[in-house]
Amino acid sequence: MKVLVIGGGAREHALCRSLSLDPQVTALHCAPGNAGIAEVAELHPVDALDGAAVARLATELEAGLVVVGPEAPLVAGVADAVRAAGIPCFGPSREAAELEGSKAFAKDVMAAANVPTARSYVCTTPEQIDDALDAFGPPYVVKDDGLAAGKGVVVTSDLAAARAHALACVRVVIEEFLDGPEVSLFAITDGETVVPLQPAQDFKRALDGDEGPNTGGMGAYSPLPWADPKLVDEVMDSVLQPTVDELRRRGTPFSGLLYAGLAITGRGVRVIEFNARFGDPETQVVLARLRTPLAGVLLAAAEGDLAALPPLNWRDDAAVTVVVASHNYPDTPRTGDSIEGLAEVAAQDAPDAYVLHAGTRLDGGKVVSAGGRVLSVTATGTDLTRARERAYAALGRIRLADSQHRTDIARAAAEAARD
C-alpha cells in the first residue's frame, strides 16, 4: 500500500522508519517531514493543520492509508477530512481527540467511565484558582486545559509559580499530586477493540536527576524491568477499555492511538493524562521493539478490523532513546546550527543504533538544527545496560554546537535490573 504520514518530528521519523521496513508498504510519503525522514520517504510541503490540503495530497498520491502523527492536526479535524475523502486514516476524529485537546473533557470522560485519576478542579477565575491551590497544597500540579506541546503542565512547591502559570491559562485544571513512578502505555484501537503496546518510561525534565524545567521529553526506555508483569492487563481493564467504551457510548468513538500517562501510586494505578497520538520520545523505543509489521496494524485500526489481527510480536531486546536538544531549550532554542557525525553513526553503529530526526532541515545540502529537540539517538540491546551503552556511544559521534542532553536516561532502571 501507499502510506502518507503527517508531521515532521522524531515521532514521525520513527513511524516512517518502521513503515519503510514493512514489505506491505510500496510507497512512503511524509508531509512536511524533516531532513532525516527524507532518507526513507518522499517529502511534500503541506500545512498539517489544513484538513482539506492534507486530504487533497492523500488523494493525489492515491494513498491507501494516512497516519496523522501530531496532536494539533488531530484536534483540528484533519483525520475527519481525510476520511471524508474516502481514505483510511489512523487517528481519532476532532471530537474524540478532545481527550487530549481538553484536560477538563478528559476528566469528565474518566469520571463517567470510572477510570482512576487524580482529584481535580477546573478553574476559570483567580478565586477558583486560589481555592484549588489551597485545597490540595504543595506540590502543586497545574495543567493548561488546552494543547501546549507537552509543556503546559507545571509541578512545583512554589505557590507563586503555580499561581502565575494558572493565571496565564484561559482555563486550567488543578489537581492533587500523584506520587510514584510514571509509565506511558500506548494502545491501538479501532473504537471497540483495544490492542496495548509495550510500556515505556520517559524523562520530562531537562537536566539529569529530574532537575530543570519541564520539556517535551528528553529520552525514554522500554521495557520496564521494575514494573509489575500484570501492569498492562490491569491498565487495559481499568483504564483503556473503559475509556474507549465510554467514548463509543457518547457517539464519538476513538479510533487511533490512545496514550495513557500513568502514575503507579501507593493506592494503585492513576491516570495523569491522556494523549490522542503516539508520544514522543516513547514511540522511538516502543517501535524499536515491535516485530510485527506496522502498516497492517494501523490499517486494521483505521478500517475497524483490529479484532481479526493475531497478537502483536515483540522483540526481547531493550531499547533506549536519548534526545539531543538545541542550546537554550526549552526556553528560546537556537536553530540553524550545523549537525555533524550523522554519517559516522550510520557507518559504525547501525543497525543497533540509529538517529531519528526531530527538529532538522536541509540547508544547502547540510543538515542543520530547526527546533528545540533536534535528534533522538536510539539503540537496542540484549538489556537496558547494553542499549544505553550503544545509544550514548552513537550520541558521542554527533556534533551540534552548544547542544544538551541528559546522561542518565534509563540508568537507574538498568542498574536495578543488574542487582
GROMACS .gro file of C-alpha atoms in nm, residues 6-246:
model
  241
    6ILE     CA    1   0.159   1.371   0.852
    7GLY     CA    2   0.411   1.550   1.074
    8GLY     CA    3   0.779   1.631   1.092
    9GLY     CA    4   0.928   1.526   1.425
   10ALA     CA    5   1.116   1.230   1.569
   11ARG     CA    6   0.787   1.050   1.634
   12GLU     CA    7   0.707   1.071   1.262
   13HIS     CA    8   1.062   0.963   1.173
   14ALA     CA    9   1.018   0.658   1.398
   15LEU     CA   10   0.685   0.581   1.230
   16CYS     CA   11   0.834   0.628   0.884
   17ARG     CA   12   1.134   0.412   0.969
   18SER     CA   13   0.908   0.126   1.081
   19LEU     CA   14   0.679   0.167   0.782
   20SER     CA   15   0.978   0.173   0.543
   21LEU     CA   16   1.082  -0.169   0.677
   22ASP     CA   17   0.732  -0.312   0.617
   23PRO     CA   18   0.717  -0.518   0.294
   24GLN     CA   19   0.349  -0.423   0.255
   25VAL     CA   20   0.444  -0.058   0.202
   26THR     CA   21   0.514   0.006  -0.165
   27ALA     CA   22   0.550   0.385  -0.142
   28LEU     CA   23   0.606   0.604   0.162
   29HIS     CA   24   0.533   0.977   0.176
   30CYS     CA   25   0.557   1.232   0.457
   31ALA     CA   26   0.431   1.588   0.486
   32PRO     CA   27   0.609   1.805   0.574
   33GLY     CA   28   0.878   1.571   0.716
   34ASN     CA   29   1.236   1.665   0.801
   35ALA     CA   30   1.593   1.604   0.685
   36GLY     CA   31   1.608   1.253   0.831
   37ILE     CA   32   1.266   1.142   0.711
   38ALA     CA   33   1.373   1.244   0.360
   39GLU     CA   34   1.605   0.942   0.359
   40VAL     CA   35   1.315   0.695   0.385
   41ALA     CA   36   1.013   0.883   0.246
   42GLU     CA   37   0.925   1.133  -0.026
   43LEU     CA   38   0.852   1.471   0.133
   44HIS     CA   39   0.569   1.707   0.043
   45PRO     CA   40   0.509   2.065   0.162
   46VAL     CA   41   0.170   2.092   0.329
   47ASP     CA   42   0.007   2.278   0.615
   48ALA     CA   43  -0.050   1.988   0.855
   49LEU     CA   44  -0.340   2.176   1.017
   50ASP     CA   45  -0.526   2.218   0.687
   51GLY     CA   46  -0.752   1.915   0.657
   52ALA     CA   47  -0.857   1.997   0.302
   53ALA     CA   48  -0.494   2.029   0.190
   54VAL     CA   49  -0.395   1.701   0.358
   55ALA     CA   50  -0.693   1.518   0.205
   56ARG     CA   51  -0.612   1.665  -0.136
   57LEU     CA   52  -0.250   1.548  -0.112
   58ALA     CA   53  -0.356   1.200   0.000
   59THR     CA   54  -0.595   1.178  -0.294
   60GLU     CA   55  -0.329   1.291  -0.542
   61LEU     CA   56  -0.085   1.033  -0.406
   62GLU     CA   57  -0.355   0.761  -0.415
   63ALA     CA   58  -0.264   0.682  -0.055
   64GLY     CA   59  -0.415   0.367   0.090
   65LEU     CA   60  -0.350   0.488   0.446
   66VAL     CA   61  -0.287   0.825   0.611
   67VAL     CA   62  -0.120   0.834   0.954
   68VAL     CA   63  -0.159   1.163   1.144
   69GLY     CA   64   0.129   1.200   1.390
   70PRO     CA   65   0.094   1.521   1.595
   71GLU     CA   66  -0.189   1.622   1.825
   72ALA     CA   67  -0.265   1.965   1.677
   73PRO     CA   68  -0.383   1.833   1.336
   74LEU     CA   69  -0.600   1.573   1.512
   75VAL     CA   70  -0.766   1.834   1.733
   76ALA     CA   71  -0.812   2.045   1.417
   77GLY     CA   72  -1.007   1.763   1.250
   78VAL     CA   73  -0.754   1.658   0.986
   79ALA     CA   74  -0.841   1.289   1.027
   80ASP     CA   75  -1.208   1.371   0.963
   81ALA     CA   76  -1.120   1.546   0.636
   82VAL     CA   77  -0.912   1.250   0.517
   83ARG     CA   78  -1.187   1.000   0.598
   84ALA     CA   79  -1.443   1.223   0.427
   85ALA     CA   80  -1.231   1.188   0.112
   86GLY     CA   81  -1.274   0.811   0.133
   87ILE     CA   82  -0.921   0.732   0.251
   88PRO     CA   83  -0.849   0.519   0.560
   89CYS     CA   84  -0.688   0.732   0.830
   90PHE     CA   85  -0.510   0.633   1.150
   91GLY     CA   86  -0.602   0.899   1.404
   92PRO     CA   87  -0.908   0.998   1.604
   93SER     CA   88  -1.179   1.239   1.496
   94ARG     CA   89  -1.173   1.601   1.611
   95GLU     CA   90  -1.436   1.524   1.874
   96ALA     CA   91  -1.256   1.217   2.010
   97ALA     CA   92  -0.919   1.399   2.006
   98GLU     CA   93  -1.061   1.637   2.269
   99LEU     CA   94  -0.945   1.365   2.509
  100GLU     CA   95  -0.606   1.536   2.465
  101GLY     CA   96  -0.729   1.874   2.347
  102SER     CA   97  -0.906   1.945   2.677
  103LYS     CA   98  -0.792   1.822   3.017
  104ALA     CA   99  -1.139   1.906   3.152
  105PHE     CA  100  -1.307   1.689   2.886
  106ALA     CA  101  -1.069   1.402   2.970
  107LYS     CA  102  -1.157   1.433   3.340
  108ASP     CA  103  -1.527   1.419   3.252
  109VAL     CA  104  -1.479   1.103   3.044
  110MET     CA  105  -1.275   0.938   3.317
  111ALA     CA  106  -1.539   1.017   3.578
  112ALA     CA  107  -1.812   0.866   3.359
  113ALA     CA  108  -1.601   0.557   3.286
  114ASN     CA  109  -1.490   0.515   3.649
  115VAL     CA  110  -1.125   0.543   3.546
  116PRO     CA  111  -0.888   0.607   3.840
  117THR     CA  112  -0.726   0.950   3.822
  118ALA     CA  113  -0.621   1.241   4.043
  119ARG     CA  114  -0.885   1.453   4.217
  120SER     CA  115  -0.906   1.788   4.039
  121TYR     CA  116  -1.077   2.123   3.994
  122VAL     CA  117  -1.142   2.305   3.667
  123CYS     CA  118  -1.079   2.678   3.723
  124THR     CA  119  -1.151   2.990   3.516
  125THR     CA  120  -1.124   3.269   3.777
  126PRO     CA  121  -0.848   3.381   4.017
  127GLU     CA  122  -1.073   3.297   4.310
  128GLN     CA  123  -1.127   2.940   4.189
  129ILE     CA  124  -0.753   2.904   4.130
  130ASP     CA  125  -0.668   3.019   4.482
  131ASP     CA  126  -0.928   2.789   4.636
  132ALA     CA  127  -0.798   2.487   4.441
  133LEU     CA  128  -0.432   2.554   4.523
  134ASP     CA  129  -0.524   2.591   4.888
  135ALA     CA  130  -0.730   2.270   4.884
  136PHE     CA  131  -0.450   2.050   4.753
  137GLY     CA  132  -0.140   2.220   4.891
  138PRO     CA  133   0.215   2.156   4.765
  139PRO     CA  134   0.345   2.016   4.544
  140TYR     CA  135   0.104   2.195   4.311
  141VAL     CA  136   0.001   2.036   3.980
  142VAL     CA  137  -0.130   2.296   3.733
  143LYS     CA  138  -0.235   2.199   3.380
  144ASP     CA  139  -0.334   2.424   3.093
  145ASP     CA  140  -0.668   2.289   2.972
  146GLY     CA  141  -0.567   2.317   2.604
  147LEU     CA  142  -0.284   2.186   2.389
  148ALA     CA  143   0.060   2.305   2.497
  149ALA     CA  144   0.302   2.076   2.309
  150GLY     CA  145   0.381   1.876   2.622
  151LYS     CA  146   0.486   2.184   2.818
  152GLY     CA  147   0.155   2.305   2.962
  153VAL     CA  148   0.200   2.133   3.298
  154VAL     CA  149   0.376   2.284   3.598
  155VAL     CA  150   0.458   2.075   3.905
  156THR     CA  151   0.610   2.292   4.177
  157SER     CA  152   0.614   2.357   4.550
  158ASP     CA  153   0.637   2.732   4.477
  159LEU     CA  154   0.288   2.874   4.529
  160ALA     CA  155   0.365   3.192   4.337
  161ALA     CA  156   0.493   2.997   4.033
  162ALA     CA  157   0.189   2.768   4.040
  163ARG     CA  158  -0.049   3.062   4.062
  164ALA     CA  159   0.130   3.253   3.783
  165HIS     CA  160   0.102   2.956   3.546
  166ALA     CA  161  -0.264   2.908   3.633
  167LEU     CA  162  -0.346   3.275   3.575
  168ALA     CA  163  -0.175   3.261   3.233
  169CYS     CA  164  -0.424   2.995   3.117
  170VAL     CA  165  -0.775   3.068   2.993
  171ARG     CA  166  -0.898   2.754   3.167
  172VAL     CA  167  -0.685   2.544   3.397
  173VAL     CA  168  -0.705   2.208   3.572
  174ILE     CA  169  -0.553   2.197   3.920
  175GLU     CA  170  -0.519   1.852   4.071
  176GLU     CA  171  -0.369   1.654   4.353
  177PHE     CA  172  -0.008   1.544   4.320
  178LEU     CA  173   0.036   1.175   4.236
  179ASP     CA  174   0.339   1.007   4.390
  180GLY     CA  175   0.522   0.711   4.240
  181PRO     CA  176   0.695   0.630   3.910
  182GLU     CA  177   0.534   0.732   3.583
  183VAL     CA  178   0.462   0.498   3.293
  184SER     CA  179   0.349   0.558   2.936
  185LEU     CA  180   0.126   0.293   2.783
  186PHE     CA  181   0.007   0.317   2.423
  187ALA     CA  182  -0.287   0.126   2.283
  188ILE     CA  183  -0.406   0.097   1.924
  189THR     CA  184  -0.784   0.091   1.893
  190ASP     CA  185  -1.050   0.091   1.623
  191GLY     CA  186  -1.308   0.232   1.863
  192GLU     CA  187  -1.404  -0.107   2.002
  193THR     CA  188  -1.110  -0.348   2.014
  194VAL     CA  189  -0.808  -0.226   2.212
  195VAL     CA  190  -0.456  -0.362   2.150
  196PRO     CA  191  -0.196  -0.248   2.406
  197LEU     CA  192   0.166  -0.191   2.310
  198GLN     CA  193   0.464  -0.235   2.544
  199PRO     CA  194   0.500   0.018   2.829
  200ALA     CA  195   0.777   0.276   2.833
  201GLN     CA  196   0.905   0.547   3.064
  202ASP     CA  197   1.008   0.894   2.952
  203PHE     CA  198   1.202   1.175   3.118
  204LYS     CA  199   1.034   1.516   3.112
  205ARG     CA  200   1.285   1.733   3.299
  206ALA     CA  201   1.565   1.897   3.104
  207LEU     CA  202   1.853   1.802   3.333
  208ASP     CA  203   2.000   1.494   3.497
  209GLY     CA  204   1.836   1.381   3.819
  210ASP     CA  205   1.498   1.511   3.701
  211GLU     CA  206   1.609   1.869   3.760
  212GLY     CA  207   1.539   2.175   3.548
  213PRO     CA  208   1.232   2.284   3.354
  214ASN     CA  209   0.967   2.062   3.202
  215THR     CA  210   1.021   1.967   2.837
  216GLY     CA  211   0.852   1.765   2.566
  217GLY     CA  212   1.072   1.472   2.673
  218MET     CA  213   1.449   1.416   2.690
  219GLY     CA  214   1.463   1.038   2.650
  220ALA     CA  215   1.283   0.710   2.710
  221TYR     CA  216   1.331   0.338   2.753
  222SER     CA  217   1.143   0.009   2.725
  223PRO     CA  218   1.080  -0.246   2.874
  224LEU     CA  219   1.035  -0.157   3.241
  225PRO     CA  220   1.208  -0.433   3.440
  226TRP     CA  221   1.076  -0.292   3.767
  227ALA     CA  222   0.709  -0.289   3.664
  228ASP     CA  223   0.454  -0.548   3.775
  229PRO     CA  224   0.412  -0.808   3.496
  230LYS     CA  225   0.035  -0.765   3.534
  231LEU     CA  226   0.052  -0.388   3.475
  232VAL     CA  227  -0.062  -0.392   3.112
  233ASP     CA  228  -0.357  -0.619   3.185
  234GLU     CA  229  -0.458  -0.403   3.482
  235VAL     CA  230  -0.443  -0.082   3.277
  236MET     CA  231  -0.637  -0.246   2.995
  237ASP     CA  232  -0.916  -0.344   3.235
  238SER     CA  233  -0.933  -0.029   3.446
  239VAL     CA  234  -0.830   0.248   3.204
  240LEU     CA  235  -0.802   0.179   2.832
  241GLN     CA  236  -1.105  -0.037   2.755
  242PRO     CA  237  -1.342   0.163   2.979
  243THR     CA  238  -1.231   0.489   2.816
  244VAL     CA  239  -1.280   0.354   2.463
  245ASP     CA  240  -1.619   0.211   2.563
  246GLU     CA  241  -1.731   0.543   2.714
   0.00000   0.00000   0.00000
